[in-house]
PDB file of C-alpha atoms in Angstrom:
ATOM      1  CA  UNK A   1     -15.756  52.272  22.050  1.00 54.00           C
ATOM      2  CA  UNK A   2     -18.384  52.927  19.386  1.00 64.00           C
ATOM      3  CA  UNK A   3     -17.498  52.592  15.685  1.00 76.00           C
ATOM      4  CA  UNK A   4     -16.650  56.003  14.237  1.00 81.00           C
ATOM      5  CA  UNK A   5     -16.896  57.041  10.611  1.00 80.00           C
ATOM      6  CA  UNK A   6     -13.402  58.112   9.569  1.00 82.00           C
ATOM      7  CA  UNK A   7     -12.837  61.740   8.628  1.00 78.00           C
ATOM      8  CA  UNK A   8     -10.662  62.444   5.634  1.00 82.00           C
ATOM      9  CA  UNK A   9     -10.093  65.618   3.669  1.00 81.00           C
ATOM     10  CA  UNK A  10     -11.817  64.177   0.600  1.00 80.00           C
ATOM     11  CA  UNK A  11     -14.881  63.030   2.588  1.00 83.00           C
ATOM     12  CA  UNK A  12     -15.249  66.410   4.257  1.00 84.00           C
ATOM     13  CA  UNK A  13     -14.770  68.300   0.988  1.00 81.00           C
ATOM     14  CA  UNK A  14     -17.379  66.126  -0.739  1.00 82.00           C
ATOM     15  CA  UNK A  15     -19.854  66.696   2.120  1.00 83.00           C
ATOM     16  CA  UNK A  16     -19.261  70.469   1.961  1.00 84.00           C
ATOM     17  CA  UNK A  17     -19.641  70.524  -1.826  1.00 83.00           C
ATOM     18  CA  UNK A  18     -22.684  68.289  -2.212  1.00 84.00           C
ATOM     19  CA  UNK A  19     -24.364  66.394   0.603  1.00 84.00           C
ATOM     20  CA  UNK A  20     -26.200  64.132  -1.878  1.00 84.00           C
ATOM     21  CA  UNK A  21     -22.921  63.144  -3.573  1.00 80.00           C
ATOM     22  CA  UNK A  22     -21.459  62.359  -0.135  1.00 82.00           C
ATOM     23  CA  UNK A  23     -24.501  60.259   0.800  1.00 83.00           C
ATOM     24  CA  UNK A  24     -24.432  58.388  -2.524  1.00 81.00           C
ATOM     25  CA  UNK A  25     -20.691  57.688  -2.316  1.00 81.00           C
ATOM     26  CA  UNK A  26     -20.206  56.831   1.342  1.00 80.00           C
ATOM     27  CA  UNK A  27     -23.589  55.617   2.559  1.00 80.00           C
ATOM     28  CA  UNK A  28     -25.205  54.088  -0.525  1.00 82.00           C
ATOM     29  CA  UNK A  29     -21.813  52.931  -1.899  1.00 77.00           C
ATOM     30  CA  UNK A  30     -22.716  53.978  -5.458  1.00 74.00           C
ATOM     31  CA  UNK A  31     -19.647  53.297  -7.643  1.00 64.00           C
ATOM     32  CA  UNK A  32     -17.835  56.457  -8.689  1.00 63.00           C
ATOM     33  CA  UNK A  33     -17.339  56.594 -12.443  1.00 61.00           C
ATOM     34  CA  UNK A  34     -13.810  57.882 -12.807  1.00 60.00           C
ATOM     35  CA  UNK A  35     -13.039  60.802 -15.111  1.00 78.00           C
ATOM     36  CA  UNK A  36      -9.977  61.532 -17.245  1.00 88.00           C
ATOM     37  CA  UNK A  37      -8.451  63.748 -14.553  1.00 85.00           C
ATOM     38  CA  UNK A  38      -8.684  61.059 -11.891  1.00 83.00           C
ATOM     39  CA  UNK A  39      -7.242  58.467 -14.269  1.00 90.00           C
ATOM     40  CA  UNK A  40      -4.362  60.740 -15.286  1.00 92.00           C
ATOM     41  CA  UNK A  41      -3.693  61.546 -11.632  1.00 89.00           C
ATOM     42  CA  UNK A  42      -3.606  57.869 -10.705  1.00 90.00           C
ATOM     43  CA  UNK A  43      -1.040  57.165 -13.439  1.00 95.00           C
ATOM     44  CA  UNK A  44       1.091  60.181 -12.455  1.00 94.00           C
ATOM     45  CA  UNK A  45       1.079  59.072  -8.806  1.00 91.00           C
ATOM     46  CA  UNK A  46       2.136  55.571  -9.853  1.00 94.00           C
ATOM     47  CA  UNK A  47       5.081  56.868 -11.886  1.00 96.00           C
ATOM     48  CA  UNK A  48       6.148  59.260  -9.111  1.00 94.00           C
ATOM     49  CA  UNK A  49       6.121  56.392  -6.615  1.00 91.00           C
ATOM     50  CA  UNK A  50       8.104  54.127  -8.938  1.00 94.00           C
ATOM     51  CA  UNK A  51      10.736  56.769  -9.680  1.00 94.00           C
ATOM     52  CA  UNK A  52      11.123  57.474  -5.957  1.00 90.00           C
ATOM     53  CA  UNK A  53      12.370  53.935  -5.298  1.00 90.00           C
ATOM     54  CA  UNK A  54      16.131  53.550  -5.142  1.00 90.00           C
ATOM     55  CA  UNK A  55      16.246  50.749  -7.721  1.00 95.00           C
ATOM     56  CA  UNK A  56      14.649  53.138 -10.243  1.00 96.00           C
ATOM     57  CA  UNK A  57      17.015  56.095  -9.677  1.00 95.00           C
ATOM     58  CA  UNK A  58      18.751  55.494 -13.059  1.00 96.00           C
ATOM     59  CA  UNK A  59      15.337  55.823 -14.743  1.00 97.00           C
ATOM     60  CA  UNK A  60      14.719  59.017 -12.754  1.00 96.00           C
ATOM     61  CA  UNK A  61      18.052  60.425 -13.984  1.00 96.00           C
ATOM     62  CA  UNK A  62      17.218  59.586 -17.602  1.00 97.00           C
ATOM     63  CA  UNK A  63      13.778  61.169 -17.369  1.00 97.00           C
ATOM     64  CA  UNK A  64      15.130  64.357 -15.727  1.00 97.00           C
ATOM     65  CA  UNK A  65      17.881  64.766 -18.325  1.00 97.00           C
ATOM     66  CA  UNK A  66      15.479  64.318 -21.239  1.00 97.00           C
ATOM     67  CA  UNK A  67      12.598  66.307 -19.678  1.00 97.00           C
ATOM     68  CA  UNK A  68      10.093  63.570 -20.545  1.00 98.00           C
ATOM     69  CA  UNK A  69       8.942  60.409 -18.800  1.00 98.00           C
ATOM     70  CA  UNK A  70       8.585  58.838 -22.240  1.00 98.00           C
ATOM     71  CA  UNK A  71      12.361  58.834 -22.782  1.00 97.00           C
ATOM     72  CA  UNK A  72      12.498  55.752 -20.558  1.00 97.00           C
ATOM     73  CA  UNK A  73      11.057  52.722 -22.351  1.00 97.00           C
ATOM     74  CA  UNK A  74      10.018  50.957 -19.136  1.00 97.00           C
ATOM     75  CA  UNK A  75       8.128  54.019 -17.835  1.00 98.00           C
ATOM     76  CA  UNK A  76       6.527  54.577 -21.241  1.00 98.00           C
ATOM     77  CA  UNK A  77       5.272  50.963 -21.269  1.00 98.00           C
ATOM     78  CA  UNK A  78       3.759  51.306 -17.787  1.00 98.00           C
ATOM     79  CA  UNK A  79       2.040  54.587 -18.690  1.00 98.00           C
ATOM     80  CA  UNK A  80       0.687  53.186 -21.962  1.00 98.00           C
ATOM     81  CA  UNK A  81      -0.558  50.004 -20.286  1.00 98.00           C
ATOM     82  CA  UNK A  82      -2.565  51.895 -17.654  1.00 97.00           C
ATOM     83  CA  UNK A  83      -3.626  54.694 -20.012  1.00 97.00           C
ATOM     84  CA  UNK A  84      -5.229  52.088 -22.277  1.00 97.00           C
ATOM     85  CA  UNK A  85      -6.824  50.338 -19.318  1.00 95.00           C
ATOM     86  CA  UNK A  86      -8.228  53.615 -17.930  1.00 93.00           C
ATOM     87  CA  UNK A  87      -9.311  54.994 -21.326  1.00 93.00           C
ATOM     88  CA  UNK A  88      -6.911  57.944 -21.376  1.00 95.00           C
ATOM     89  CA  UNK A  89      -4.710  56.672 -24.184  1.00 96.00           C
ATOM     90  CA  UNK A  90      -4.886  59.669 -26.503  1.00 96.00           C
ATOM     91  CA  UNK A  91      -2.362  62.365 -27.384  1.00 97.00           C
ATOM     92  CA  UNK A  92      -3.856  65.044 -25.109  1.00 96.00           C
ATOM     93  CA  UNK A  93      -4.042  62.821 -22.009  1.00 95.00           C
ATOM     94  CA  UNK A  94      -0.601  61.311 -22.607  1.00 97.00           C
ATOM     95  CA  UNK A  95       0.891  64.796 -22.951  1.00 97.00           C
ATOM     96  CA  UNK A  96      -0.792  65.907 -19.710  1.00 95.00           C
ATOM     97  CA  UNK A  97       0.497  62.804 -17.894  1.00 96.00           C
ATOM     98  CA  UNK A  98       4.022  63.666 -19.035  1.00 97.00           C
ATOM     99  CA  UNK A  99       3.722  67.357 -18.085  1.00 94.00           C
ATOM    100  CA  UNK A 100       2.151  66.721 -14.681  1.00 92.00           C
ATOM    101  CA  UNK A 101       4.601  63.955 -13.757  1.00 95.00           C
ATOM    102  CA  UNK A 102       7.578  66.081 -14.768  1.00 94.00           C
ATOM    103  CA  UNK A 103       6.225  68.949 -12.624  1.00 91.00           C
ATOM    104  CA  UNK A 104       6.159  66.580  -9.635  1.00 89.00           C
ATOM    105  CA  UNK A 105       9.695  65.389 -10.335  1.00 93.00           C
ATOM    106  CA  UNK A 106      11.024  68.959 -10.537  1.00 91.00           C
ATOM    107  CA  UNK A 107       9.393  70.064  -7.272  1.00 86.00           C
ATOM    108  CA  UNK A 108      12.010  69.017  -4.691  1.00 89.00           C
ATOM    109  CA  UNK A 109      11.195  65.368  -5.395  1.00 91.00           C
ATOM    110  CA  UNK A 110      13.718  64.000  -2.894  1.00 91.00           C
ATOM    111  CA  UNK A 111      13.105  66.650  -0.222  1.00 91.00           C
ATOM    112  CA  UNK A 112      16.694  67.913  -0.283  1.00 91.00           C
ATOM    113  CA  UNK A 113      15.980  71.673  -0.330  1.00 91.00           C
ATOM    114  CA  UNK A 114      15.689  71.613   3.477  1.00 90.00           C
ATOM    115  CA  UNK A 115      18.919  69.640   3.851  1.00 91.00           C
ATOM    116  CA  UNK A 116      19.791  65.994   4.234  1.00 93.00           C
ATOM    117  CA  UNK A 117      16.958  63.643   5.094  1.00 93.00           C
ATOM    118  CA  UNK A 118      17.441  61.058   7.815  1.00 94.00           C
ATOM    119  CA  UNK A 119      14.533  58.966   6.536  1.00 92.00           C
ATOM    120  CA  UNK A 120      12.013  58.985   3.696  1.00 91.00           C
ATOM    121  CA  UNK A 121       8.741  57.061   3.886  1.00 91.00           C
ATOM    122  CA  UNK A 122       6.584  56.528   0.818  1.00 87.00           C
ATOM    123  CA  UNK A 123       2.905  55.689   0.780  1.00 86.00           C
ATOM    124  CA  UNK A 124       2.127  56.024   4.495  1.00 93.00           C
ATOM    125  CA  UNK A 125      -1.493  55.220   5.234  1.00 93.00           C
ATOM    126  CA  UNK A 126      -3.154  55.931   8.556  1.00 95.00           C
ATOM    127  CA  UNK A 127      -6.387  55.210  10.385  1.00 95.00           C
ATOM    128  CA  UNK A 128      -6.226  56.832  13.814  1.00 94.00           C
ATOM    129  CA  UNK A 129      -8.879  56.932  16.505  1.00 93.00           C
ATOM    130  CA  UNK A 130      -8.206  59.369  19.334  1.00 91.00           C
ATOM    131  CA  UNK A 131      -9.920  60.412  22.502  1.00 90.00           C
ATOM    132  CA  UNK A 132      -8.770  63.758  23.837  1.00 87.00           C
ATOM    133  CA  UNK A 133     -10.815  64.877  26.805  1.00 90.00           C
ATOM    134  CA  UNK A 134     -14.437  64.936  25.691  1.00 90.00           C
ATOM    135  CA  UNK A 135     -13.486  64.745  21.994  1.00 88.00           C
ATOM    136  CA  UNK A 136     -13.510  61.429  20.162  1.00 90.00           C
ATOM    137  CA  UNK A 137     -12.496  61.354  16.504  1.00 90.00           C
ATOM    138  CA  UNK A 138     -11.160  59.094  13.773  1.00 92.00           C
ATOM    139  CA  UNK A 139      -8.994  60.309  10.889  1.00 93.00           C
ATOM    140  CA  UNK A 140      -7.993  58.293   7.877  1.00 92.00           C
ATOM    141  CA  UNK A 141      -5.810  59.018   4.879  1.00 91.00           C
ATOM    142  CA  UNK A 142      -2.797  58.278   2.735  1.00 89.00           C
ATOM    143  CA  UNK A 143       0.363  60.400   2.626  1.00 92.00           C
ATOM    144  CA  UNK A 144       2.441  60.173  -0.537  1.00 89.00           C
ATOM    145  CA  UNK A 145       5.833  60.986   1.033  1.00 91.00           C
ATOM    146  CA  UNK A 146       7.287  61.897   4.403  1.00 94.00           C
ATOM    147  CA  UNK A 147      10.772  63.398   4.645  1.00 94.00           C
ATOM    148  CA  UNK A 148      12.367  63.334   8.106  1.00 95.00           C
ATOM    149  CA  UNK A 149      15.127  65.795   9.039  1.00 95.00           C
ATOM    150  CA  UNK A 150      17.063  64.789  12.136  1.00 92.00           C
ATOM    151  CA  UNK A 151      18.997  68.077  12.258  1.00 90.00           C
ATOM    152  CA  UNK A 152      15.994  70.161  13.306  1.00 90.00           C
ATOM    153  CA  UNK A 153      13.539  67.367  14.221  1.00 91.00           C
ATOM    154  CA  UNK A 154      11.080  68.224  11.460  1.00 94.00           C
ATOM    155  CA  UNK A 155       8.997  66.285   8.996  1.00 95.00           C
ATOM    156  CA  UNK A 156       8.024  67.472   5.525  1.00 93.00           C
ATOM    157  CA  UNK A 157       4.708  66.071   4.315  1.00 92.00           C
ATOM    158  CA  UNK A 158       4.417  65.800   0.547  1.00 89.00           C
ATOM    159  CA  UNK A 159       1.196  65.093  -1.283  1.00 85.00           C
ATOM    160  CA  UNK A 160       1.609  64.844  -5.038  1.00 81.00           C
ATOM    161  CA  UNK A 161      -0.904  67.103  -6.763  1.00 72.00           C
ATOM    162  CA  UNK A 162      -1.530  66.235 -10.376  1.00 65.00           C
ATOM    163  CA  UNK A 163      -4.431  68.546 -11.054  1.00 60.00           C
ATOM    164  CA  UNK A 164      -4.098  71.362 -13.566  1.00 54.00           C
ATOM    165  CA  UNK A 165      -5.501  73.847 -11.052  1.00 60.00           C
ATOM    166  CA  UNK A 166      -3.452  75.524  -8.340  1.00 60.00           C
ATOM    167  CA  UNK A 167      -4.771  75.944  -4.785  1.00 64.00           C
ATOM    168  CA  UNK A 168      -6.628  79.219  -4.275  1.00 70.00           C
ATOM    169  CA  UNK A 169      -8.017  81.146  -1.327  1.00 73.00           C
ATOM    170  CA  UNK A 170      -8.870  79.011   1.700  1.00 71.00           C
ATOM    171  CA  UNK A 171      -7.201  75.923   0.169  1.00 70.00           C
ATOM    172  CA  UNK A 172      -3.833  77.706   0.548  1.00 68.00           C
ATOM    173  CA  UNK A 173      -4.210  79.239   4.003  1.00 74.00           C
ATOM    174  CA  UNK A 174      -6.486  76.739   5.736  1.00 76.00           C
ATOM    175  CA  UNK A 175      -5.914  73.455   3.940  1.00 84.00           C
ATOM    176  CA  UNK A 176      -7.933  70.711   5.633  1.00 85.00           C
ATOM    177  CA  UNK A 177      -5.864  67.894   4.124  1.00 87.00           C
ATOM    178  CA  UNK A 178      -2.683  69.509   5.441  1.00 89.00           C
ATOM    179  CA  UNK A 179      -4.191  69.849   8.915  1.00 90.00           C
ATOM    180  CA  UNK A 180      -5.320  66.195   8.989  1.00 92.00           C
ATOM    181  CA  UNK A 181      -1.962  64.963   7.686  1.00 93.00           C
ATOM    182  CA  UNK A 182      -0.084  67.079  10.257  1.00 93.00           C
ATOM    183  CA  UNK A 183      -2.222  65.682  13.073  1.00 94.00           C
ATOM    184  CA  UNK A 184      -1.671  62.127  11.796  1.00 95.00           C
ATOM    185  CA  UNK A 185       2.109  62.591  11.603  1.00 96.00           C
ATOM    186  CA  UNK A 186       2.173  63.987  15.153  1.00 94.00           C
ATOM    187  CA  UNK A 187       0.261  60.928  16.376  1.00 94.00           C
ATOM    188  CA  UNK A 188       2.298  58.364  14.382  1.00 95.00           C
ATOM    189  CA  UNK A 189       5.745  59.924  14.944  1.00 93.00           C
ATOM    190  CA  UNK A 190       5.675  61.831  18.247  1.00 87.00           C
TER     191      UNK A 190
END
């Protein structure tokens, strides 16, 4: 089987937005200089992953009760360490990290709105090559959380969004990342 370039939502979006940027990133391998938003998002994702682990549930409780991730000394140290390293250690960025992380924690963080979960998987990566009839494709990605519900045999796919902007238009009704993630989950967990 020939080597296929993996399709991911971010690759496709970059190609649609600017073909030169796609070529520079994925073909020429030009390093991407990260911006404040990407750095903040990376830190928020890290904290969300940490607080989703059972051993950190007491920290989660403390943060939820106080309405700030900085109420927990351990979390504050982690955020400050990476914020300094990623050059986002200023009052505005630190406030945005707190606000965006708290938004993620308040949005059905444990997937319980649909009922009891039978299993939760964090940080599920995938690289799937499929041949269906005359179609050959490869999809690749990383899912933040999967919540499995045995009662009605469903899976909730959660991707933490730490951007200030809300999905609009086509991103809401025809979300490519959602479609790729749904296909991947169907292939990994039939």
